[in-house]
Coordinates of C-alpha atoms in Angstrom, one line a residue:
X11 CA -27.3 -13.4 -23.0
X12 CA -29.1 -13.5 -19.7
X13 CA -29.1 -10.1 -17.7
X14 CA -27.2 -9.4 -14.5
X15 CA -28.8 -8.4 -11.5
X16 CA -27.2 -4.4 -10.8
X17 CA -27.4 -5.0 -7.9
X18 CA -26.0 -8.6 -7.6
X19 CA -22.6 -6.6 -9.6
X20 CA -22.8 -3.8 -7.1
X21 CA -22.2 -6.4 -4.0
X22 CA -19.7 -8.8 -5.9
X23 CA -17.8 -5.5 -7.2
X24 CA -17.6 -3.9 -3.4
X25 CA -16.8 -7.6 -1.8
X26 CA -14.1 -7.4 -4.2
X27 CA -13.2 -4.1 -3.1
X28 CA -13.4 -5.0 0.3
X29 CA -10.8 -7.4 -0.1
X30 CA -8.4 -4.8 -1.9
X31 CA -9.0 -2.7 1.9
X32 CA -8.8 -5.9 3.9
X33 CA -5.5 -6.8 1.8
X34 CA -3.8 -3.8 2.8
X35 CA -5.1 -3.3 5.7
X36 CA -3.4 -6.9 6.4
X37 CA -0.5 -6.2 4.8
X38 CA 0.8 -2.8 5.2
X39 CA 1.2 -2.9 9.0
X40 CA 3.4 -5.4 8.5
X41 CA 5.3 -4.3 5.4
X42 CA 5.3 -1.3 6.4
X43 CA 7.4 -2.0 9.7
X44 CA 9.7 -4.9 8.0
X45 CA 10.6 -2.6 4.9
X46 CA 11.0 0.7 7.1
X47 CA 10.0 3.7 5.3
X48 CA 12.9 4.5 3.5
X49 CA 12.3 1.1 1.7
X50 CA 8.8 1.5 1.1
X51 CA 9.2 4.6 -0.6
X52 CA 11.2 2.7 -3.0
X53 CA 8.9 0.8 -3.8
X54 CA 6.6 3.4 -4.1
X55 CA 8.6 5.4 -6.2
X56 CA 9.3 2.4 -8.6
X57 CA 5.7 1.9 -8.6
X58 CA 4.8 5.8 -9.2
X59 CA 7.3 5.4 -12.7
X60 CA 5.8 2.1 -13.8
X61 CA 1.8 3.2 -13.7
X62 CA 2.6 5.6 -16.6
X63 CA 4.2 2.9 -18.6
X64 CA 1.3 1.1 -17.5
X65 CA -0.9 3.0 -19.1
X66 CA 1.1 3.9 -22.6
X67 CA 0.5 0.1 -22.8
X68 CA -3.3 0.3 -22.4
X69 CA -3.5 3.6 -24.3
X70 CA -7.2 4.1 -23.2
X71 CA -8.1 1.1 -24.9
X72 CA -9.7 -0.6 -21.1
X73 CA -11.9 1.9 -21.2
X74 CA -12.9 2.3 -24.8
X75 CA -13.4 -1.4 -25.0
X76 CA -16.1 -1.1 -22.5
X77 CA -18.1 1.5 -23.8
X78 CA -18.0 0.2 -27.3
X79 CA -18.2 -3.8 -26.7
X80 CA -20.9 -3.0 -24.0
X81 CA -23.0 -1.7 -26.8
X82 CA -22.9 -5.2 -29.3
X83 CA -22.4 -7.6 -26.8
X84 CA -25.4 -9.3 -28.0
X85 CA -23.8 -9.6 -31.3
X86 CA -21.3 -12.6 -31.5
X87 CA -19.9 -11.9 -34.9
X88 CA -19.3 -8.1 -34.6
X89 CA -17.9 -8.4 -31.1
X90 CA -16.0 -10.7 -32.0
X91 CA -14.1 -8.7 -34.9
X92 CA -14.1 -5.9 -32.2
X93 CA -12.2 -8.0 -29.9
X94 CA -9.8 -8.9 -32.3
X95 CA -8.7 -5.6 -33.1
X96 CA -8.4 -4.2 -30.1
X97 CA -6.5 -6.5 -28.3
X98 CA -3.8 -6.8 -31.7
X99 CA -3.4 -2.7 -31.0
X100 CA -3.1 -3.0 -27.0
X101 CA -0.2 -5.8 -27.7
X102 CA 1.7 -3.2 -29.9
X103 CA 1.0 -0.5 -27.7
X104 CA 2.7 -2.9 -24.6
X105 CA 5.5 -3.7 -27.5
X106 CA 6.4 0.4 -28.3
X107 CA 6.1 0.8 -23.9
X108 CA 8.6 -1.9 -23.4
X109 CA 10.9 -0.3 -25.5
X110 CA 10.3 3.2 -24.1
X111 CA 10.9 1.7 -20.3
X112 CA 13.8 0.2 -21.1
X113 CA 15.7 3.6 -22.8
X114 CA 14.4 5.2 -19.5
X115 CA 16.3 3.0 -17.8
X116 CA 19.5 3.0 -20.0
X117 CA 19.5 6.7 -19.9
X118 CA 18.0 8.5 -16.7
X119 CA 20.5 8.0 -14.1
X120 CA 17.7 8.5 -11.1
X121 CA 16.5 5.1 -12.3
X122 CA 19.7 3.4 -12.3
X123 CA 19.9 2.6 -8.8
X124 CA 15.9 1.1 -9.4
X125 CA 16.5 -1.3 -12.4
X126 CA 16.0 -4.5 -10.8
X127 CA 13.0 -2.9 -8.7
X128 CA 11.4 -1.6 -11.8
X129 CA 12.0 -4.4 -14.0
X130 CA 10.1 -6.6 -11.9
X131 CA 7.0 -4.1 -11.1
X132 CA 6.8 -3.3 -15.1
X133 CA 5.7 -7.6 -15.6
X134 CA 2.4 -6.1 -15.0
X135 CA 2.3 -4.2 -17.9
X136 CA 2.6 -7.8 -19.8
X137 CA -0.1 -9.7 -17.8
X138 CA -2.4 -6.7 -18.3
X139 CA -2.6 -6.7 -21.7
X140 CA -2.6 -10.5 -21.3
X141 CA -5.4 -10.7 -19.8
X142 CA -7.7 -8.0 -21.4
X143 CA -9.7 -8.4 -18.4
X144 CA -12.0 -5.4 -20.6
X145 CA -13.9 -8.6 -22.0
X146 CA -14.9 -9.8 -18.3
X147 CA -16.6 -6.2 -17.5
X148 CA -18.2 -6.1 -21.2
X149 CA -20.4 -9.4 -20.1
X150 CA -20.4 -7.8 -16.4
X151 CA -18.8 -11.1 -15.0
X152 CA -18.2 -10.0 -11.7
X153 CA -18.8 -13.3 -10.1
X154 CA -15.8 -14.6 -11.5
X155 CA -13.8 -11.0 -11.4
X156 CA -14.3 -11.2 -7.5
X157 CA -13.7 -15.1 -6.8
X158 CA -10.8 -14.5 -9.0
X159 CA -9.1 -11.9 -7.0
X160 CA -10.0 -13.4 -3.5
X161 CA -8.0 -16.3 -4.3
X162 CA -5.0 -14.5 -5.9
X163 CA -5.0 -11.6 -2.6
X164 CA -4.9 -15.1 0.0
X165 CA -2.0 -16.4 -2.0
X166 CA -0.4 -13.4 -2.1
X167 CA -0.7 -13.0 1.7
X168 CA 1.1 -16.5 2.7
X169 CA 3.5 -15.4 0.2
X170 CA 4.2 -11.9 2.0
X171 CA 4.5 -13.4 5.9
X172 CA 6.8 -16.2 4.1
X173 CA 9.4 -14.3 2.2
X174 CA 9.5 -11.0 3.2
X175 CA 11.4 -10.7 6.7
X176 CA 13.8 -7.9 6.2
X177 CA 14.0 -4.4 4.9
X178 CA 16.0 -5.3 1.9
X179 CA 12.9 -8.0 0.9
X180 CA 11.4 -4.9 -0.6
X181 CA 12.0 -6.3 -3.9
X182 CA 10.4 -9.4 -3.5
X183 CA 7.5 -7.5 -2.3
X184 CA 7.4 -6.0 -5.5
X185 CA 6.8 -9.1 -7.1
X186 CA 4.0 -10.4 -4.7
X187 CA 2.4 -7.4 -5.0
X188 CA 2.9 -8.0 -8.7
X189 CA 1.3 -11.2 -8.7
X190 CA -1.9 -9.8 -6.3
X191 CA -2.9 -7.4 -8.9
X192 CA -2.2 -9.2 -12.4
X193 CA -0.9 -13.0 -11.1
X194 CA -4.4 -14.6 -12.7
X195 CA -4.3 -12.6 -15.6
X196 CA -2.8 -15.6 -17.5
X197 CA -5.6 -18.0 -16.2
X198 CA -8.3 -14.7 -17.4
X199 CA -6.9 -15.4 -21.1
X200 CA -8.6 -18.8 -21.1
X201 CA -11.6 -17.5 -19.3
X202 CA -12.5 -15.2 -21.6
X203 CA -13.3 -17.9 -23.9
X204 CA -16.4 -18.2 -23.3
X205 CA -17.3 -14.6 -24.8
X206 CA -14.3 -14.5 -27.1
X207 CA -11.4 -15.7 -28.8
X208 CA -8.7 -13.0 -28.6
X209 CA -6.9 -13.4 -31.9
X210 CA -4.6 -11.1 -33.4
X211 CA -5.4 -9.7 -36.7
X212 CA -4.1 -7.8 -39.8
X213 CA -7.2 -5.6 -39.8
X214 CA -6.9 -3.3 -36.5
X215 CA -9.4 -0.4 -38.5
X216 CA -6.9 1.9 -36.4
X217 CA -8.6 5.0 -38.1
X218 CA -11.5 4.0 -36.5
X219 CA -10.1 3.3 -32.8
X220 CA -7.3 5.6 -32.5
X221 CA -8.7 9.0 -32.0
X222 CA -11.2 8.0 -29.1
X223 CA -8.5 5.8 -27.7
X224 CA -6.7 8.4 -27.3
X225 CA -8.7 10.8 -25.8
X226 CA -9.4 8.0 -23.2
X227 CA -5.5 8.0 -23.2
X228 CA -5.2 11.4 -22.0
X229 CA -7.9 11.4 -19.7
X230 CA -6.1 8.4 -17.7
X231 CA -2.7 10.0 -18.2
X232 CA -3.7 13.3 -17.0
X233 CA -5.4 11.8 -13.8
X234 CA -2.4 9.7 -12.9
X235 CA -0.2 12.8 -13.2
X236 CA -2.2 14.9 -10.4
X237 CA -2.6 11.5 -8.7
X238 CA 1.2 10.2 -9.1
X239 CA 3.3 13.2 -9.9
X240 CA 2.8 13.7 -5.8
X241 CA 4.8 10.7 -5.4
X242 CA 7.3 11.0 -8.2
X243 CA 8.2 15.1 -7.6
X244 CA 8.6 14.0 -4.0
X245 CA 10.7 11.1 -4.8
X246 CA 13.3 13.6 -6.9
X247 CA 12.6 16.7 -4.7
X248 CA 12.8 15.4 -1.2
X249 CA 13.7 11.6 -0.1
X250 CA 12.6 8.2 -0.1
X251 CA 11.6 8.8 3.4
X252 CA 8.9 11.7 2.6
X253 CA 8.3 9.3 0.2
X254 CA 7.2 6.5 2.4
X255 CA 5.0 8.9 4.9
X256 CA 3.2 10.6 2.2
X257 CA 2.6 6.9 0.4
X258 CA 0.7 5.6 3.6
X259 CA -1.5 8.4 3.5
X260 CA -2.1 8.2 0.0
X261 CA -2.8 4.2 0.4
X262 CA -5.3 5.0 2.8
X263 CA -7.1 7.5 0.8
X264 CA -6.9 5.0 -2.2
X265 CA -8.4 2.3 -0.4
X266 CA -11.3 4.0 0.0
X267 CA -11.5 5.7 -3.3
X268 CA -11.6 2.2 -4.8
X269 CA -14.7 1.0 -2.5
X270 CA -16.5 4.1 -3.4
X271 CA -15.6 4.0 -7.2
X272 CA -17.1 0.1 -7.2
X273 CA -20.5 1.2 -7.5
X274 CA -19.7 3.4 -10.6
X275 CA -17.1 0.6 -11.9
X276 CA -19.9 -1.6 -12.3
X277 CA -23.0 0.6 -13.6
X278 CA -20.9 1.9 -16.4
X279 CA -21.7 -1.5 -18.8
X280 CA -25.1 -1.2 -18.0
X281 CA -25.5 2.5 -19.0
X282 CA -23.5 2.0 -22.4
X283 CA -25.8 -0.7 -22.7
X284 CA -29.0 1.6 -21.7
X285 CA -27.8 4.6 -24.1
X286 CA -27.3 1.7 -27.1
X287 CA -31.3 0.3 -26.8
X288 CA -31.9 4.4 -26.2
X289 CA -33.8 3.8 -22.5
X290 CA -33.0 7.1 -21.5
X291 CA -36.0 6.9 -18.4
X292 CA -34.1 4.0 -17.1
X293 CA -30.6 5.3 -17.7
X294 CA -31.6 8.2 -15.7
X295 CA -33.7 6.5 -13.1
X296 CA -29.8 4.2 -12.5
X297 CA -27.7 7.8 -12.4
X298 CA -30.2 9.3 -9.9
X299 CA -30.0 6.2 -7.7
X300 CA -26.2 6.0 -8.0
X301 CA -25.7 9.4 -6.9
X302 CA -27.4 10.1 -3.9
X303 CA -26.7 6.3 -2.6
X304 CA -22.4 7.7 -3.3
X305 CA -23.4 11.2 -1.6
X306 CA -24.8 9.1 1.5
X307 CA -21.7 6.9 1.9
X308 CA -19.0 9.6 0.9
X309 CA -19.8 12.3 3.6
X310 CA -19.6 10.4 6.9
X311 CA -16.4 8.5 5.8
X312 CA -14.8 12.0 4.4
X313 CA -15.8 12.9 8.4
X314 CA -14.7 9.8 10.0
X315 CA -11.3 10.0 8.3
X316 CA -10.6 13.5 8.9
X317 CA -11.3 13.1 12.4
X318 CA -9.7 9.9 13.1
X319 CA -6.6 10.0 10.6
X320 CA -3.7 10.3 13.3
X321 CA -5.7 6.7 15.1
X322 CA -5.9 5.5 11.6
X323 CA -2.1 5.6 9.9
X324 CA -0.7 4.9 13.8
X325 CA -2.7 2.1 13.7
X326 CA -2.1 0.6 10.0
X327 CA 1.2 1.9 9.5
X328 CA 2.5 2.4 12.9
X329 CA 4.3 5.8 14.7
X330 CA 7.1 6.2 12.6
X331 CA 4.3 7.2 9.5
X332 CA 2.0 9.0 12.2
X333 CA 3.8 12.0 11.6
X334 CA 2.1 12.5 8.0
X335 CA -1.4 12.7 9.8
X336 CA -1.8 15.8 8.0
X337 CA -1.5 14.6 4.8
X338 CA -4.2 12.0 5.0
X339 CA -6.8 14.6 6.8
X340 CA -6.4 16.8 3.6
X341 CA -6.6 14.0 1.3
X342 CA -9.8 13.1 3.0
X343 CA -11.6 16.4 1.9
X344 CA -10.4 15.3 -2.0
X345 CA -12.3 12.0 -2.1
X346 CA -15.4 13.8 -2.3
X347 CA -14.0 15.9 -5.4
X348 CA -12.5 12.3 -6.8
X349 CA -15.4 10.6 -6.1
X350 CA -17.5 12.7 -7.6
X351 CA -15.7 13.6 -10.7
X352 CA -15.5 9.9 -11.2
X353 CA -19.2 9.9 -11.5
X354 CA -19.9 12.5 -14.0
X355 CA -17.1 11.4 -16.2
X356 CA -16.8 8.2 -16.4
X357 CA -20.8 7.6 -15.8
X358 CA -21.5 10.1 -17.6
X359 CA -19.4 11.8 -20.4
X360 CA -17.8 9.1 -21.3
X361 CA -20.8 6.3 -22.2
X362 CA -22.2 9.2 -24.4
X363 CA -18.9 9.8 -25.7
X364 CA -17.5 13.2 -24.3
X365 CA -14.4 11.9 -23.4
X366 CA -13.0 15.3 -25.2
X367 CA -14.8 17.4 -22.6
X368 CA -13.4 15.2 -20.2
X369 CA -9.5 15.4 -21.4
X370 CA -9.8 19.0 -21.1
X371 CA -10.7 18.8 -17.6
X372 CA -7.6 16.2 -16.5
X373 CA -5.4 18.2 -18.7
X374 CA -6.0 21.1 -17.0
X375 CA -6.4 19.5 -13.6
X376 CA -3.1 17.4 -14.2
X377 CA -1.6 21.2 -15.3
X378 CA -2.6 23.1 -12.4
X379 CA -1.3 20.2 -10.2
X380 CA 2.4 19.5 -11.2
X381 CA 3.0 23.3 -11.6
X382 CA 1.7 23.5 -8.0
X383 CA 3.4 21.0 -6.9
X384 CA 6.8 22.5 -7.2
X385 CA 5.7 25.4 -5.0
X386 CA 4.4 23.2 -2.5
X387 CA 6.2 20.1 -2.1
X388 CA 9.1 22.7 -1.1
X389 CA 7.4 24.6 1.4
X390 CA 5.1 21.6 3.2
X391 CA 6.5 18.1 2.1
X392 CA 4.2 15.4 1.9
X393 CA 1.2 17.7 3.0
X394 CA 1.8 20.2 0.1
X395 CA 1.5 17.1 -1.9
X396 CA -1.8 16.4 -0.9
X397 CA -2.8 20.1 -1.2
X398 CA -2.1 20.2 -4.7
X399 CA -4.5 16.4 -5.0
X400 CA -7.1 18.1 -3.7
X401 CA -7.3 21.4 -6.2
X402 CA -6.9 18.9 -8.7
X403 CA -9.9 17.1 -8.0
X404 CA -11.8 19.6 -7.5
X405 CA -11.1 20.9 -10.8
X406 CA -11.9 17.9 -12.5
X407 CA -15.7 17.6 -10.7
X408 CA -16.3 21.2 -11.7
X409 CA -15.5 20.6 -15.5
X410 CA -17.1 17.3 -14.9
X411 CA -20.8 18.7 -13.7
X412 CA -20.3 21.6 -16.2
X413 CA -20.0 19.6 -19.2
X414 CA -22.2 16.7 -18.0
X415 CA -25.2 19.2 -17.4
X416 CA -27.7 18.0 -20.2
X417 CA -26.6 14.0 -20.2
X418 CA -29.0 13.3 -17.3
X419 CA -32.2 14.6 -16.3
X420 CA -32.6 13.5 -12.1
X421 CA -32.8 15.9 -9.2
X422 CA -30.9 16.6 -6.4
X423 CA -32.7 15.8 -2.9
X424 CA -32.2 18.2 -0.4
X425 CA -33.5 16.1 2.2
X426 CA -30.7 13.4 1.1
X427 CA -28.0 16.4 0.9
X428 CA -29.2 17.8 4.7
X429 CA -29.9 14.2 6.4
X430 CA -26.1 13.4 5.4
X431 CA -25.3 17.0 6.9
X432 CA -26.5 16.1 10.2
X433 CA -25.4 12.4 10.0
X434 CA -21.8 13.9 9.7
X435 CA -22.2 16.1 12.9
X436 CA -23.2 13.2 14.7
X437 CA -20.1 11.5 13.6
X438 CA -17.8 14.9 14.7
X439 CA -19.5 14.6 18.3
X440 CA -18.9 10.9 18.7
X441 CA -15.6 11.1 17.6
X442 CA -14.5 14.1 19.8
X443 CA -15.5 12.2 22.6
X444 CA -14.1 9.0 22.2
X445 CA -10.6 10.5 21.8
X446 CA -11.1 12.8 25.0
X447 CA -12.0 9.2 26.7
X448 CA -10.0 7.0 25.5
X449 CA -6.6 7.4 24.6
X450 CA -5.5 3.8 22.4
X451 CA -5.9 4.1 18.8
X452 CA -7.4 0.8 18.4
X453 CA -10.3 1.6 21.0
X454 CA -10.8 5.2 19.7
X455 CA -11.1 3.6 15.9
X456 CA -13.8 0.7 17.6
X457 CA -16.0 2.9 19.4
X458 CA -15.9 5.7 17.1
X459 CA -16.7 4.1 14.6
X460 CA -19.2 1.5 15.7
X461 CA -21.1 4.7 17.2
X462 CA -20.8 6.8 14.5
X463 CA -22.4 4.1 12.1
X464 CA -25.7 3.7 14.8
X465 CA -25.8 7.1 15.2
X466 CA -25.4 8.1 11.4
X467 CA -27.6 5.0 10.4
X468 CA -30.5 6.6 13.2
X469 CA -30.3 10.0 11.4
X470 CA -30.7 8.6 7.8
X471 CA -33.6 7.1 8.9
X472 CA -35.7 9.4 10.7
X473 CA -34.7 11.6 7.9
X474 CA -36.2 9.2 5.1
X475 CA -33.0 9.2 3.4
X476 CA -33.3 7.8 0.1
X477 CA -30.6 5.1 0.2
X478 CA -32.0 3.7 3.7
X479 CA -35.3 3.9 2.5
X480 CA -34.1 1.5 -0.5
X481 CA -32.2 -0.5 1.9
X482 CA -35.5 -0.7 4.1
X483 CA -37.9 -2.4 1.4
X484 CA -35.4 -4.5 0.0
X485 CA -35.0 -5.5 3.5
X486 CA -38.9 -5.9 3.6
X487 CA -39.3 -7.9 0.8
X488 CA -36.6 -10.1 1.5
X489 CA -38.5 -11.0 4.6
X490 CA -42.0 -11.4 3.7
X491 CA -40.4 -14.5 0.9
X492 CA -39.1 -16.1 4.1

């Protein structure tokens, strides 16, 4: 099999994720006005109930079929038989979730009023398992992942301005959203034929696969609790209002999440693969690399964010969602916890198979935030909400580091660590004075952040950053082949 280029999958995986923030960011202004807030946060809320179906359905197994198909990729036959067994236990597991969704529905009367809503947002759980789209990150196919989902997110798009025109089309954007995030699944089954043919067999070897699965199971289940219980408690303790607010926050803060995850999304093949062949130098040589190039993205847009989130949600969502400003400037401070945690558990403990160090850290974190939440949501709404995501976090990067200390051997640069310091303060000045200038969200989003990027970029370099010192040669090489 010829190698990728890591950094080839780096750029496809964050063009791909810069169309899931150009999507939205298309998108949700207009949804967000047709559907009214109320609306939206039934969609939300339907949403919120059908990611935990979701992943009962995947039981871990996206995960787990990484790590361990990563590591005999090269070998046809074995993969092959690997293949095979997973996907025959992720299509019972999306057999046993069917049937649990539906007695939800039949007896919690909360729900009943969402049964259309909800039956349409749980086809996903069908295409996903559909389209094991696992077997596509195993061969580190990004190329096709991100053409792919370019084409589906234009569709979708059309679709949207075409059919939904009134506040009670919120179902039928549930459906388009549907098809944006799962729609080419179908197509993906045939795809994956060039690696494998997904076959169901008698001969799972469950004993084998359950207990990691599992574990992987709970680690996902527990961070979708911290991360959707906000959403769901608020749902049943306040309105579908609060509901909307808080979920344009939250969308904003996922959005960016999801760009900064890409890098880790896509190195995670490559260090199963590393660990496999045992090139522990060049495994840690990738982590080291990763990390400070994540720590000198992550701190300005934290700033930027926090500074700029009234400009921001006025501007995406519009007024009536301004209100929840709040919410997104202290979600802000959690994507460096998130971020981070991401990092030393997924691309770490889990590619050396911790993943029971790291189900004690979500459980806990996933604990600590529900039981929170219903002091919080109470007293501050949507911003208690986001309170609670942040502790949460934060607890699941401390566990993270703690347990991951003697899986890598790099060093943290203080000159990195300090140059993104001063960057950020940069960032904090320019900002301030745009909005004392200018007073239009649009031009105080431009400027500030157009800026902020010179002036952050200018610091970096003087400082020798490491990231722009890699950008520099690469730059430099590029130019003396021209």
């Amino acid at each position: 099999m010829k190698k990728k280029s890591i950094g080839l999958n780096v750029v496809l995986n964050v063009i791909k994720q810069c169309c899931a923030i150009i999507f939205p960011i298309i998108t949700f202004p207009y949804v967000s006005r047709v559907l009214s807030t109320e609306n939206y946060g039934k969609y939300n809320f339907g949403n919120s109930i059908i990611v935990y179906v979701t992943l009962f359905a995947t039981l871990g197994i996206t995960n787990y079929a990484i790590r361990e198909g990563a590591r005999i990729r090269k070998d046809k036959q074995a993969f092959q038989k690997l293949a095979e067994q997973i996907f025959t236990i992720n299509c019972l597991t999306t057999i046993v979730s069917y049937v649990i969704f539906i007695v939800l529905l039949i007896f919690v009367p909360k729900l009943h009023a969402y049964w259309l809503l909800l039956s349409i947002q749980s086809i996903t759980v069908l295409l996903t398992t559909i389209g094991a789209d696992w077997v596509n990150s195993i061969y580190e196919d990004f190329f096709y992942i991100t053409i792919r989902y370019i084409i589906v997110q234009i569709v979708s798009i059309i679709l949207m301005f075409i059919l939904v025109k009134k506040p009670e089309d919120y179902i039928i954007y549930a459906g388009i959203h549907v098809f944006a995030n799962v729609g080419a699944n179908v197509a993906n089954f045939i795809h994956i034929r060039r690696y494998t043919h997904l076959r169901l067999t008698r001969h799972m070897n469950i004993k084998q696969h359950i207990k990691p699965m599992l574990m992987l199971f709970c680690n996902s289940l527990s961070v979708q609790l911290y991360i959707n219980s906000d959403i769901t408690l608020l749902g049943i303790m306040q309105n579908d209002v609060a509901v909307g607010i808080y979920s344009a926050a939250v969308k904003i803060y996922n959005i960016v999440k999801q760009l900064l995850n890409a890098v880790i999304v896509v190195i995670i093949p490559r260090i199963s693969a590393l660990l496999g062949e045992n090139k522990i130098k060049e495994y840690n040589k990738l982590l080291g690399t990763v990390f400070h190039g994540i720590l000198s993205v992550i701190m300005p847009l934290i700033t930027g964010i926090f500074m700029l989130s009234y400009e921001i949600i006025a501007l995406i969502g519009g007024e009536e969602y301004a209100v929840g400003y709040w919410s997104l400037r202290v979600l802000s401070l959690a994507l460096c916890g998130a971020v981070f945690a991401n990092f030393f558990t997924n691309a770490i403990l889990v590619p050396n198979k911790k993943e029971k160090n790291f189900m004690i850290a979500t459980l806990i974190a996933a604990s600590v935030n529900i039981g929170l939440n219903f002091i919080f949501i109470p007293l501050f709404s949507y911003v208690g909400a986001a309170i609670t995501t942040v502790i949460a976090e934060f607890i699941v990067l401390g566990f993270g580091y703690h347990y991951a200390k003697g899986l890598y051997n790099f060093k943290f640069s203080v000159r990195d660590i300090l140059s993104c310091i001063i960057g950020c303060i940069g960032i904090v000045i320019v900002c301030a004075v745009a909005k004392l200038l200018f007073s239009n969200s649009f031009i105080i989003l431009c400027v500030s952040a157009l800026i902020s990027v010179v002036v952050y970029g200018m610091i970096l370099i003087v400082m020798k950053n490491s990231l722009t010192n890699i950008i520099i040669q690469v730059l430099k090489k590029k130019l003396k082949k021209s």
